[in-house]
Short mmCIF file of C-alpha atoms in Angstrom, two decimals:
data_model
loop_
_atom_site.label_atom_id
_atom_site.label_comp_id
_atom_site.label_asym_id
_atom_site.label_seq_id
_atom_site.Cartn_x
_atom_site.Cartn_y
_atom_site.Cartn_z
CA MET A 42 -0.01 0.08 0.08
CA LYS A 43 2.93 2.34 0.71
CA THR A 44 4.11 2.02 -2.98
CA ALA A 45 0.75 2.13 -4.59
CA GLY A 46 0.51 5.98 -4.45
CA PRO A 47 3.90 6.61 -6.10
CA VAL A 48 3.29 3.83 -8.72
CA LEU A 49 -0.18 5.27 -9.63
CA SER A 50 1.30 8.77 -9.83
CA VAL A 51 3.88 7.68 -12.25
CA LEU A 52 1.25 5.75 -14.22
CA LEU A 53 -0.88 8.77 -14.47
CA VAL A 54 2.04 10.97 -15.61
CA ILE A 55 2.94 8.39 -18.25
CA LEU A 56 -0.73 8.12 -19.47
CA GLY A 57 -0.89 12.02 -19.61
CA ILE A 58 2.30 12.19 -21.75
CA TRP A 59 1.03 9.40 -23.95
CA TYR A 60 -2.25 10.98 -24.73
CA ALA A 61 -0.64 14.39 -25.29
CA ALA A 62 1.82 12.68 -27.78
CA THR A 63 -1.21 10.97 -29.38
CA VAL A 64 -2.86 14.33 -30.12
CA PHE A 65 0.46 15.86 -31.37
CA MET A 66 1.40 13.00 -33.73
CA ASN A 67 -2.16 12.22 -35.04
CA ALA A 68 -3.42 15.74 -35.53
CA PRO A 69 -1.60 16.49 -38.82
CA GLN A 70 -3.25 13.43 -40.59
CA VAL A 71 -6.60 14.25 -38.99
CA ARG A 72 -6.40 17.81 -40.41
CA ASP A 73 -5.24 16.55 -43.85
CA ALA A 74 -8.28 14.17 -43.93
CA ALA A 75 -10.61 17.02 -42.97
CA ARG A 76 -9.04 19.40 -45.55
CA ARG A 77 -9.57 16.78 -48.37
CA GLY A 78 -13.23 16.50 -47.27
CA ASN A 79 -13.71 20.25 -47.04
CA VAL A 80 -14.55 19.95 -43.47
CA GLU A 81 -13.62 22.48 -40.76
CA LEU A 82 -12.78 20.97 -37.45
CA THR A 83 -12.79 22.70 -34.11
CA LEU A 84 -9.86 22.06 -31.64
CA GLY A 85 -12.18 19.68 -29.65
CA GLN A 86 -13.20 17.81 -32.74
CA THR A 87 -9.54 17.44 -33.80
CA ILE A 88 -8.57 16.21 -30.43
CA ALA A 89 -11.43 13.72 -30.42
CA ALA A 90 -10.54 12.48 -33.92
CA THR A 91 -6.97 11.88 -32.94
CA MET A 92 -8.25 9.47 -30.30
CA SER A 93 -10.16 7.26 -32.71
CA GLU A 94 -7.95 6.86 -35.80
CA LYS A 95 -8.05 3.44 -37.37
CA ARG A 96 -4.46 3.66 -38.44
CA PRO A 97 -2.92 6.19 -36.10
CA MET A 98 0.73 7.35 -36.03
CA LEU A 99 0.57 6.67 -32.26
CA ALA A 100 -2.32 4.63 -30.82
CA ALA A 101 -4.10 6.01 -27.77
CA PRO A 102 -3.96 4.09 -24.52
CA HIS A 103 -7.52 3.20 -24.57
CA GLN A 104 -7.26 1.92 -28.16
CA VAL A 105 -4.30 -0.36 -27.24
CA ALA A 106 -6.31 -1.52 -24.20
CA ALA A 107 -9.36 -2.44 -26.26
CA GLU A 108 -7.24 -4.29 -28.90
CA LEU A 109 -5.36 -6.09 -26.11
CA TRP A 110 -8.66 -7.10 -24.42
CA LYS A 111 -9.98 -8.30 -27.87
CA GLY A 112 -6.79 -10.45 -28.48
CA ILE A 113 -6.63 -11.92 -24.93
CA VAL A 114 -10.24 -12.27 -23.85
CA SER A 115 -12.54 -11.97 -26.80
CA GLU A 116 -10.79 -14.57 -29.07
CA LYS A 117 -10.64 -18.25 -28.29
CA ILE A 118 -7.20 -19.50 -27.27
CA THR A 119 -7.14 -21.93 -30.14
CA SER A 120 -7.71 -19.13 -32.65
CA LYS A 121 -4.66 -17.70 -34.50
CA ARG A 122 -6.01 -14.30 -33.95
CA SER A 123 -5.75 -14.71 -30.24
CA LEU A 124 -2.77 -13.05 -28.60
CA VAL A 125 -2.72 -15.88 -26.07
CA TYR A 126 -2.19 -18.49 -28.69
CA HIS A 127 0.71 -16.51 -30.04
CA ALA A 128 2.11 -15.81 -26.56
CA LEU A 129 2.17 -19.58 -25.98
CA ILE A 130 4.22 -20.10 -29.21
CA THR A 131 6.74 -17.50 -27.96
CA LEU A 132 6.74 -18.85 -24.48
CA GLN A 133 7.86 -22.26 -25.80
CA ALA A 134 10.95 -20.92 -27.38
CA THR A 135 11.57 -18.51 -24.41
CA MET A 136 11.54 -21.21 -21.79
CA THR A 137 13.60 -23.70 -23.95
CA GLY A 138 16.26 -21.01 -24.61
CA PHE A 139 16.07 -19.83 -21.06
CA GLY A 140 16.63 -23.31 -19.62
CA LEU A 141 19.60 -23.80 -22.08
CA GLY A 142 21.06 -20.46 -21.25
CA VAL A 143 20.88 -21.08 -17.48
CA VAL A 144 22.68 -24.44 -17.92
CA ILE A 145 25.39 -22.99 -20.13
CA GLY A 146 25.80 -19.99 -17.69
CA VAL A 147 25.99 -22.06 -14.61
CA LEU A 148 28.43 -24.55 -15.98
CA LEU A 149 30.72 -21.94 -17.35
CA ALA A 150 30.56 -20.03 -14.04
CA VAL A 151 31.67 -23.21 -12.12
CA GLY A 152 34.50 -23.72 -14.56
CA ILE A 153 35.61 -20.12 -14.31
CA VAL A 154 35.59 -20.17 -10.49
CA TYR A 155 37.49 -23.52 -10.19
CA PHE A 156 39.79 -23.37 -13.24
CA ARG A 157 41.99 -20.36 -13.84
CA VAL A 158 42.64 -21.35 -17.46
CA ILE A 159 38.80 -21.19 -18.18
CA ASP A 160 38.65 -17.83 -16.42
CA LEU A 161 41.36 -16.30 -18.58
CA SER A 162 40.23 -17.87 -21.81
CA VAL A 163 36.40 -17.99 -21.68
CA MET A 164 35.38 -15.00 -19.72
CA PRO A 165 36.77 -12.36 -22.17
CA TRP A 166 35.07 -14.10 -25.07
CA ALA A 167 31.78 -14.21 -23.13
CA ILE A 168 31.95 -10.44 -22.59
CA ILE A 169 32.86 -9.82 -26.22
CA SER A 170 29.90 -11.87 -27.39
CA GLN A 171 27.51 -9.58 -25.79
CA THR A 172 28.79 -6.66 -27.91
CA ILE A 173 27.44 -8.20 -31.03
CA PRO A 174 24.01 -6.68 -31.99
CA ILE A 175 21.39 -9.48 -31.85
CA VAL A 176 19.62 -8.08 -34.88
CA ALA A 177 22.74 -8.72 -36.97
CA LEU A 178 23.47 -12.09 -35.33
CA ALA A 179 19.93 -13.49 -35.46
CA PRO A 180 19.86 -14.02 -39.26
CA MET A 181 23.25 -15.77 -39.18
CA ILE A 182 21.94 -18.15 -36.41
CA VAL A 183 18.95 -18.95 -38.50
CA VAL A 184 20.86 -19.67 -41.72
CA LEU A 185 23.49 -21.73 -39.78
CA SER A 186 20.93 -23.84 -37.86
CA ASN A 187 18.91 -24.45 -41.08
CA SER A 188 22.01 -25.40 -43.05
CA LEU A 189 23.14 -27.93 -40.44
CA GLY A 190 19.64 -29.28 -40.19
CA LEU A 191 19.56 -29.08 -36.37
CA GLY A 192 15.77 -29.16 -36.21
CA ASP A 193 15.63 -32.42 -38.26
CA ARG A 194 18.20 -33.99 -36.17
CA LEU A 195 16.40 -33.09 -32.89
CA GLY A 196 13.01 -33.85 -34.30
CA VAL A 197 11.64 -30.35 -33.97
CA GLU A 198 10.99 -27.43 -36.20
CA ASN A 199 13.99 -25.63 -37.50
CA ARG A 200 12.28 -22.31 -36.42
CA LEU A 201 12.10 -23.40 -32.87
CA VAL A 202 15.78 -24.34 -32.82
CA SER A 203 16.85 -20.97 -34.16
CA LYS A 204 14.63 -19.12 -31.64
CA THR A 205 15.94 -21.28 -28.78
CA LEU A 206 19.50 -20.57 -29.77
CA ILE A 207 18.92 -16.85 -29.95
CA ALA A 208 17.14 -16.79 -26.63
CA ALA A 209 19.82 -18.83 -25.01
CA TYR A 210 22.57 -16.42 -26.44
CA LEU A 211 20.82 -13.62 -24.71
CA SER A 212 19.97 -15.25 -21.45
CA PHE A 213 23.23 -17.08 -20.49
CA PHE A 214 25.46 -14.04 -19.91
CA PRO A 215 23.49 -12.49 -16.79
CA VAL A 216 23.57 -15.91 -15.15
CA LEU A 217 27.22 -16.40 -15.96
CA VAL A 218 28.30 -13.04 -14.49
CA SER A 219 26.07 -13.34 -11.44
CA MET A 220 27.04 -16.92 -10.60
CA VAL A 221 30.75 -16.08 -10.86
CA LYS A 222 30.13 -13.33 -8.45
CA GLY A 223 28.01 -15.53 -6.08
CA LEU A 224 30.37 -18.52 -6.08
CA ARG A 225 33.22 -16.17 -5.12
CA SER A 226 31.29 -14.36 -2.54
CA PRO A 227 32.09 -16.56 0.54
CA ASP A 228 34.39 -14.89 3.04
CA PRO A 229 37.98 -16.42 3.17
CA MET A 230 37.50 -17.20 6.85
CA GLN A 231 34.47 -19.35 5.98
CA LEU A 232 36.45 -21.22 3.37
CA ASP A 233 39.28 -21.63 6.02
CA LEU A 234 36.85 -22.93 8.54
CA LEU A 235 35.60 -25.68 6.07
CA ARG A 236 39.20 -26.66 5.31
CA THR A 237 39.97 -27.03 9.03
CA TYR A 238 37.01 -29.52 9.20
CA SER A 239 38.70 -31.38 6.24
CA ALA A 240 35.76 -30.70 3.97
CA SER A 241 36.11 -31.90 0.38
CA GLY A 242 35.80 -29.69 -2.67
CA ALA A 243 32.32 -31.06 -3.31
CA GLN A 244 31.29 -30.33 0.27
CA GLU A 245 32.69 -26.75 0.01
CA PHE A 246 30.69 -26.23 -3.13
CA LEU A 247 27.40 -27.66 -1.79
CA LYS A 248 27.58 -26.37 1.71
CA LEU A 249 29.04 -22.93 1.18
CA ARG A 250 29.47 -21.69 -2.41
CA LEU A 251 26.20 -22.75 -3.76
CA PRO A 252 24.02 -21.44 -0.99
CA SER A 253 25.90 -18.22 -1.03
CA SER A 254 25.34 -17.85 -4.79
CA LEU A 255 21.48 -18.27 -4.64
CA PRO A 256 20.65 -14.52 -4.14
CA PHE A 257 22.88 -13.69 -7.13
CA PHE A 258 21.43 -16.56 -9.17
CA PHE A 259 17.75 -15.59 -8.65
CA ALA A 260 18.53 -11.96 -9.37
CA SER A 261 20.17 -12.95 -12.53
CA LEU A 262 17.32 -15.17 -13.60
CA LYS A 263 14.90 -12.28 -13.63
CA VAL A 264 17.11 -10.48 -16.11
CA SER A 265 17.73 -13.56 -18.03
CA ILE A 266 14.29 -14.68 -18.59
CA ALA A 267 13.37 -11.16 -19.93
CA ALA A 268 16.41 -11.45 -22.25
CA ALA A 269 15.15 -14.75 -23.39
CA LEU A 270 11.80 -13.51 -24.22
CA VAL A 271 13.37 -10.67 -26.20
CA GLY A 272 15.54 -13.19 -28.00
CA ALA A 273 12.51 -15.42 -28.84
CA ILE A 274 10.62 -12.41 -30.24
CA VAL A 275 13.68 -11.23 -32.26
CA GLY A 276 14.21 -14.85 -33.48
CA GLU A 277 10.75 -14.88 -35.04
CA LEU A 278 11.43 -11.94 -37.34
CA PRO A 279 14.10 -13.40 -39.68
CA THR A 280 12.70 -16.90 -39.68
CA GLY A 281 9.48 -15.91 -41.65
CA ALA A 282 7.43 -17.22 -38.77
CA VAL A 283 3.64 -16.67 -38.91
CA GLU A 284 2.99 -17.59 -35.19
CA GLY A 285 4.32 -15.95 -32.17
CA LEU A 286 4.14 -12.35 -30.73
CA GLY A 287 7.11 -11.29 -32.84
CA ALA A 288 5.43 -12.64 -35.91
CA ARG A 289 2.22 -10.67 -35.01
CA MET A 290 4.25 -7.47 -34.63
CA LEU A 291 5.97 -8.05 -37.98
CA VAL A 292 2.60 -8.76 -39.77
CA ALA A 293 0.94 -5.72 -38.18
CA SER A 294 3.84 -3.60 -39.25
CA GLN A 295 3.74 -4.93 -42.85
CA PHE A 296 -0.06 -4.63 -43.33
CA GLY A 297 -0.48 -1.26 -41.53
CA GLN A 298 -2.10 -2.44 -38.41
CA PRO A 299 -0.61 -0.27 -35.57
CA LEU A 300 -3.20 -1.24 -32.94
CA LEU A 301 -2.35 -4.91 -33.40
CA MET A 302 1.39 -4.05 -33.23
CA TRP A 303 0.95 -2.11 -29.97
CA ALA A 304 -1.35 -4.84 -28.56
CA SER A 305 1.25 -7.55 -29.39
CA LEU A 306 3.97 -5.45 -27.76
CA PHE A 307 1.97 -5.06 -24.53
CA ALA A 308 1.05 -8.79 -24.63
CA ALA A 309 4.82 -9.48 -24.54
CA THR A 310 5.24 -7.10 -21.65
CA LEU A 311 2.46 -8.87 -19.77
CA LEU A 312 4.07 -12.30 -20.48
CA ALA A 313 7.42 -10.99 -19.11
CA GLY A 314 5.79 -9.74 -16.02
CA VAL A 315 4.08 -13.19 -15.42
CA LEU A 316 7.41 -14.93 -15.83
CA ILE A 317 9.24 -12.65 -13.47
CA VAL A 318 6.53 -13.03 -10.84
CA ALA A 319 6.66 -16.77 -11.26
CA LEU A 320 10.41 -16.65 -10.64
CA GLY A 321 9.84 -14.60 -7.58
CA VAL A 322 7.53 -17.33 -6.21
CA VAL A 323 10.25 -19.93 -6.94
CA GLN A 324 12.81 -17.90 -5.13
CA ARG A 325 10.75 -17.53 -2.00
CA LEU A 326 10.16 -21.36 -2.09
CA ALA A 327 13.92 -22.02 -2.40
CA ASP A 328 14.69 -19.53 0.36
CA ARG A 329 12.37 -21.42 2.66
CA MET A 330 13.97 -24.72 1.72
CA MET A 331 17.32 -23.09 2.51
CA GLY A 332 16.20 -22.01 5.99
CA ALA A 333 15.76 -18.29 5.12
CA ARG A 334 13.31 -16.18 7.21
CA ALA A 335 10.20 -15.15 5.38
#
């Protein structure tokens, strides 16, 4: 309740700026249409017309909300016009790529912490890999995975493999960096204490390093899953996909349907929010299992 007021205040400010921008950006085409029809519009009529354009330069918030409601609630989930249907397609690639990225990130982090040669050789390349624009890299991944026939070998669609690889590429790095920090976070005195008890390397990892890394791990997961969702959406663009939120945005852009494009964008935002909330629930359950106070 303490944060509700500030959050609502910021939301109202954003809506106010959005509506003002809607009027500013849509007014020229409204005036042009009225001029072609030899119609004189008052200021009030112009403002009202900017809020109901079928193909606006900038959709008004209530228009986006109506299109979002139509795509989520009004349409059947099995319909290809349903945003829920397309969100589930994107979610499949997101979760597959996210899982793969987490595994890669954790394994590399363990190797970096325990083996200096991996730290010196792999970590710089992992950092450099994130400087490559994903928009430029995505088509290369698509072409490479198709030429190698990875989808046929794994018994899945090539498009899913491409989207999974792109999502994994974006999601592994936050996990890698955070896990390296977390695994190295135990105090030297704590490590010395375990050694005085003749603890093995596995016991040191399981009893000290791994529990110490969990806060870093779950913090990175929230960033990683959002990055995986972005990767899955971007991966749908160069593959010629017709299903998925990214495909809906592309189709809406090509066929001049800005309302659908905005609704798909907000559907992706809602999906990201749901995934982050779900990770928060998992984190609380893990904390309880580890004996943390609620």
